[in-house]
N, CA, C and O of each residue as an XYZ file, in Angstrom:
352
protein
N      13.226     -1.299     -5.819
C      11.865     -2.049     -6.155
C      10.949     -2.283     -5.105
O      11.471     -2.634     -4.047
N       9.444     -2.158     -5.127
C       8.617     -1.982     -4.361
C       8.189     -3.745     -4.308
O       8.042     -4.393     -5.344
N       8.061     -4.231     -3.178
C       7.670     -5.708     -3.119
C       6.124     -5.522     -3.184
O       5.684     -4.583     -2.520
N       5.115     -6.383     -3.982
C       3.966     -6.850     -3.837
C       3.516     -6.958     -2.509
O       4.028     -7.863     -1.851
N       2.614     -6.192     -1.923
C       2.206     -6.138     -0.724
C       1.640     -7.301     -0.181
O       1.635     -7.503      1.034
N       1.115     -8.159     -1.084
C       0.361     -9.372     -0.823
C       1.242    -10.527     -0.597
O       0.779    -11.559     -0.110
N       2.652    -10.408     -0.961
C       3.778    -11.709     -0.620
C       4.421    -11.267      0.743
O       5.380    -11.993      1.003
N       4.211    -10.378      1.622
C       4.382    -10.121      2.764
C       3.389     -9.905      3.725
O       2.692     -8.898      3.597
N       3.131    -10.920      4.984
C       2.030    -10.723      5.764
C       2.415    -10.357      7.107
O       3.362    -10.940      7.636
N       1.658     -9.280      7.825
C       2.364     -8.719      8.836
C       0.963     -8.848      9.669
O      -0.142     -8.470      9.281
N       1.344     -9.593     11.137
C       0.130    -10.079     12.032
C       0.595    -10.218     13.344
O       1.763    -10.507     13.608
N      -0.238    -10.032     14.134
C      -1.523     -9.494     14.104
C      -1.306     -7.967     14.098
O      -0.304     -7.477     14.619
N      -2.177     -7.283     13.551
C      -2.216     -5.846     13.575
C      -3.734     -5.447     13.695
O      -4.587     -5.743     12.858
N      -3.975     -4.664     14.967
C      -3.129     -4.248     15.741
C      -2.285     -5.275     16.660
O      -2.672     -6.419     16.900
N      -0.986     -4.672     17.178
C       0.065     -5.617     17.688
C      -0.103     -5.200     19.358
O      -0.212     -4.043     19.762
N      -0.098     -6.188     20.049
C       0.202     -5.567     21.738
C       1.431     -6.024     22.183
O       1.967     -5.127     22.834
N       2.217     -7.165     22.113
C       3.669     -7.261     22.505
C       4.655     -7.439     21.487
O       5.843     -7.150     21.626
N       4.059     -7.993     20.310
C       4.724     -8.245     19.332
C       3.967     -8.837     17.855
O       2.845     -9.340     17.797
N       4.723     -8.666     16.942
C       4.110     -8.943     15.735
C       4.766     -9.728     14.761
O       5.993     -9.648     14.812
N       4.231    -10.565     13.770
C       4.995    -11.596     12.933
C       4.959    -11.081     11.680
O       4.031    -10.434     11.195
N       6.248    -11.455     11.029
C       6.072    -11.098      9.654
C       6.763    -12.334      8.740
O       7.923    -12.743      8.777
N       5.655    -12.773      7.921
C       5.620    -13.779      7.085
C       6.328    -13.412      5.351
O       5.697    -12.893      4.430
N       7.510    -13.785      5.324
C       8.249    -13.437      3.655
C       8.033    -14.278      3.030
O       7.751    -15.426      3.375
N       8.160    -13.708      1.681
C       8.306    -14.797      0.500
C       9.436    -15.644      0.522
O      10.483    -15.197      0.992
N       9.394    -16.627      0.150
C      10.877    -17.642     -0.065
C      11.990    -17.194     -0.986
O      12.974    -17.923     -1.112
N      11.906    -16.058     -1.631
C      12.570    -15.617     -2.816
C      13.488    -14.495     -2.147
O      14.180    -13.915     -2.984
N      13.626    -14.135     -1.070
C      14.211    -13.512     -0.418
C      15.672    -13.813     -0.004
O      15.682    -14.966      0.427
N      16.708    -13.359      0.042
C      17.877    -14.080      0.596
C      18.828    -12.819      0.678
O      18.984    -11.918     -0.146
N      19.558    -13.063      2.203
C      20.531    -12.015      2.587
C      20.072    -11.426      3.643
O      19.140    -11.847      4.328
N      20.766    -10.318      3.847
C      20.414     -9.269      5.204
C      18.990     -8.567      4.941
O      18.778     -7.995      3.871
N      18.039     -8.631      5.941
C      16.910     -8.075      5.735
C      16.693     -7.019      6.895
O      16.835     -7.388      8.061
N      16.370     -5.785      6.614
C      16.589     -4.581      7.687
C      14.974     -4.220      8.085
O      14.186     -3.754      7.262
N      14.737     -4.426      9.056
C      13.165     -3.961      9.589
C      13.364     -2.550     10.474
O      14.090     -2.405     11.457
N      12.769     -1.863     10.030
C      12.543     -0.489     10.867
C      11.455     -0.112     11.238
O      10.704     -0.114     10.263
N      10.890      0.256     12.241
C       9.628      0.651     12.708
C       9.997      2.429     12.963
O      10.894      2.770     13.734
N       9.319      3.240     12.341
C       8.867      4.780     12.368
C       7.894      5.064     12.941
O       6.848      4.414     12.935
N       8.182      6.433     13.718
C       7.063      7.005     14.360
C       6.330      7.908     13.189
O       6.986      8.068     12.160
N       5.234      8.412     13.252
C       4.432      9.067     12.203
C       5.307     10.102     11.813
O       5.224     10.416     10.625
N       6.135     10.722     12.513
C       6.879     11.940     12.483
C       8.264     11.524     11.602
O       9.016     12.440     11.272
N       8.527     10.403     11.301
C       9.612      9.789     10.759
C      10.854      9.542     11.421
O      11.877      9.192     10.831
N      10.750      9.739     12.735
C      11.741      9.316     13.690
C      11.726      7.679     13.974
O      10.767      7.000     14.341
N      13.044      7.270     13.699
C      13.445      5.782     13.893
C      12.753      5.285     15.284
O      13.071      5.906     16.299
N      11.841      4.224     15.399
C      11.364      3.938     16.775
C      12.278      2.821     17.402
O      12.760      2.891     18.532
N      12.474      1.655     16.411
C      12.931      0.416     16.473
C      13.678      0.094     15.270
O      13.549      0.806     14.274
N      14.493     -0.973     15.273
C      15.065     -1.550     14.053
C      15.845     -2.889     14.484
O      16.376     -3.065     15.581
N      15.816     -3.752     13.470
C      16.053     -5.370     13.614
C      16.871     -5.668     12.326
O      16.536     -5.146     11.263
N      17.872     -6.449     12.406
C      18.390     -7.022     11.099
C      18.142     -8.480     11.289
O      18.106     -8.962     12.422
N      17.969     -9.192     10.219
C      17.776    -10.675      9.940
C      18.303    -11.287      8.872
O      18.416    -10.652      7.823
N      18.633    -12.368      8.941
C      19.578    -13.146      7.767
C      18.510    -13.905      7.353
O      17.956    -14.545      8.246
N      17.911    -14.045      5.835
C      17.049    -14.805      5.593
C      17.907    -15.887      4.522
O      19.105    -15.748      4.274
N      17.206    -16.777      4.056
C      17.647    -17.764      3.118
C      16.754    -17.728      1.946
O      15.617    -17.397      2.281
N      16.874    -17.942      0.768
C      16.140    -18.361     -0.257
C      15.691    -19.879     -0.003
O      16.360    -20.783      0.497
N      14.355    -19.913     -0.491
C      13.599    -21.217     -0.368
C      13.444    -21.822      1.125
O      13.111    -22.982      1.366
N      13.715    -20.930      1.985
C      13.262    -21.220      3.394
C      12.331    -20.423      3.962
O      12.114    -19.257      3.632
N      11.542    -21.284      5.167
C      10.350    -20.531      5.815
C      11.193    -19.373      6.632
O      11.994    -19.534      7.553
N      10.763    -18.177      6.013
C      11.245    -16.874      6.412
C      10.312    -16.279      7.290
O       9.592    -15.484      6.686
N      10.083    -16.366      8.395
C       9.228    -16.065      9.231
C       9.803    -15.160     10.458
O      10.493    -15.856     11.202
N       9.727    -14.049     10.800
C      10.361    -13.244     11.696
C       9.350    -12.623     12.579
O       8.235    -12.292     12.178
N       9.870    -12.441     14.076
C       8.865    -12.041     15.171
C       9.790    -10.479     15.538
O      11.007    -10.376     15.694
N       8.827     -9.473     15.596
C       9.433     -8.370     16.167
C       8.555     -7.905     17.426
O       7.340     -7.843     17.612
N       9.678     -7.603     18.215
C       8.907     -7.322     19.537
C       8.797     -5.820     19.856
O       9.739     -5.028     19.869
N       7.301     -5.506     20.149
C       7.249     -4.043     20.450
C       6.504     -3.672     21.565
O       5.617     -2.819     21.576
N       7.029     -4.572     22.826
C       6.341     -4.412     24.053
C       6.766     -3.241     24.709
O       5.990     -2.873     25.590
N       7.958     -2.414     24.509
C       8.560     -1.474     24.899
C       7.756     -0.083     24.159
O       7.507      0.972     24.744
N       7.494     -0.353     22.974
C       7.194      0.988     22.415
C       5.575      1.578     22.812
O       4.574      0.897     23.035
N       5.693      2.818     22.811
C       4.337      3.551     23.283
C       3.418      3.023     22.389
O       3.841      2.658     21.292
N       2.015      2.892     22.701
C       1.002      2.916     21.853
C       0.951      3.891     20.914
O       1.312      5.039     21.173
N       0.374      3.429     19.416
C       0.212      4.270     18.222
C       0.409      3.722     17.082
O       0.669      2.528     16.931
N       0.301      4.556     16.183
C       0.593      4.146     14.799
C       2.104      4.281     14.367
O       2.847      5.179     14.762
N       2.475      3.214     13.458
C       3.899      3.261     13.000
C       3.736      2.867     11.649
O       2.727      2.328     11.193
N       4.965      3.211     10.903
C       5.381      2.576      9.296
C       6.410      2.004      9.917
O       7.246      2.431     10.714
N       6.129      0.526      9.210
C       7.166     -0.606      9.112
C       7.916     -0.636      7.818
O       7.265     -0.852      6.796
N       8.877     -0.493      7.760
C       9.835     -0.706      6.642
C      10.610     -1.719      6.540
O      11.389     -1.829      7.487
N      10.718     -2.829      5.408
C      11.315     -3.905      5.492
C      12.119     -3.605      4.051
O      11.512     -3.329      3.017
N      13.495     -3.696      4.138
C      14.469     -3.517      2.847
C      15.230     -4.857      2.940
O      15.290     -5.514      3.979
N      15.736     -5.166      1.918
C      16.810     -5.931      1.378
C      17.790     -5.456      0.383
O      17.845     -4.228      0.334
N      18.468     -5.992     -0.312
C      19.422     -5.505     -1.300
C      18.670     -4.883     -2.459
O      19.309     -4.037     -3.083
N      17.421     -5.141     -2.874
C      17.069     -4.650     -3.666
C      15.411     -4.406     -3.896
O      14.927     -4.107     -4.987
N      14.586     -4.606     -2.566
C      13.177     -4.827     -2.427
C      12.982     -3.626     -1.216
O      13.875     -3.361     -0.411
N      11.775     -3.015     -1.239
C      11.142     -2.235     -0.242
C       9.765     -2.552      0.007
O       8.968     -2.654     -0.926
N       9.364     -2.750      1.456
C       8.335     -2.741      1.622
C       7.718     -1.936      2.745
O       8.384     -1.794      3.771
N       6.532     -1.402      2.660
C       6.100     -0.380      3.852
C       4.537     -1.097      3.955
O       3.757     -1.568      3.127
N       4.527     -0.889      5.592
C       3.095     -1.101      6.056
C       2.857     -0.305      7.177
O       3.804     -0.010      7.906
N       1.613      0.124      7.443
C       1.302      0.736      8.614
C       0.938     -0.259     10.108
O      -0.029     -1.020     10.099
N       1.696     -0.146     11.139
C       1.334     -1.166     11.937
C       0.926     -0.407     13.344
O       1.686      0.454     13.788
N      -0.326     -0.756     14.050
C      -0.813     -0.340     15.152
C      -0.329     -0.935     16.378
O      -0.494     -2.147     16.516
N       0.192     -0.330     17.212
C       0.715     -0.991     18.537
C      -0.330     -0.431     19.717
O      -0.573      0.737     20.023
N      -0.850     -1.644     20.257
C      -1.688     -1.389     21.436
C      -1.194     -1.544     22.792
O      -1.936     -1.318     23.748
């Protein structure tokens, strides 16, 4: 199931050293965040545990990644969210 993009906020975009992700409070369990290069190769991956009805904000450190455009994919057990992220 694709998540409504308006429910997840990713900022700042473009990112310099890190970006923040504000998640809806109805997510629960293991959350997988993956950054992909434009060619589809995995650039970075993080796993978080989120809890329903809590403030689920996470930070993704990108200071070691080369500058460029990436695809962020966020998944849990039943949702998928995708967004372009620029690292400067």
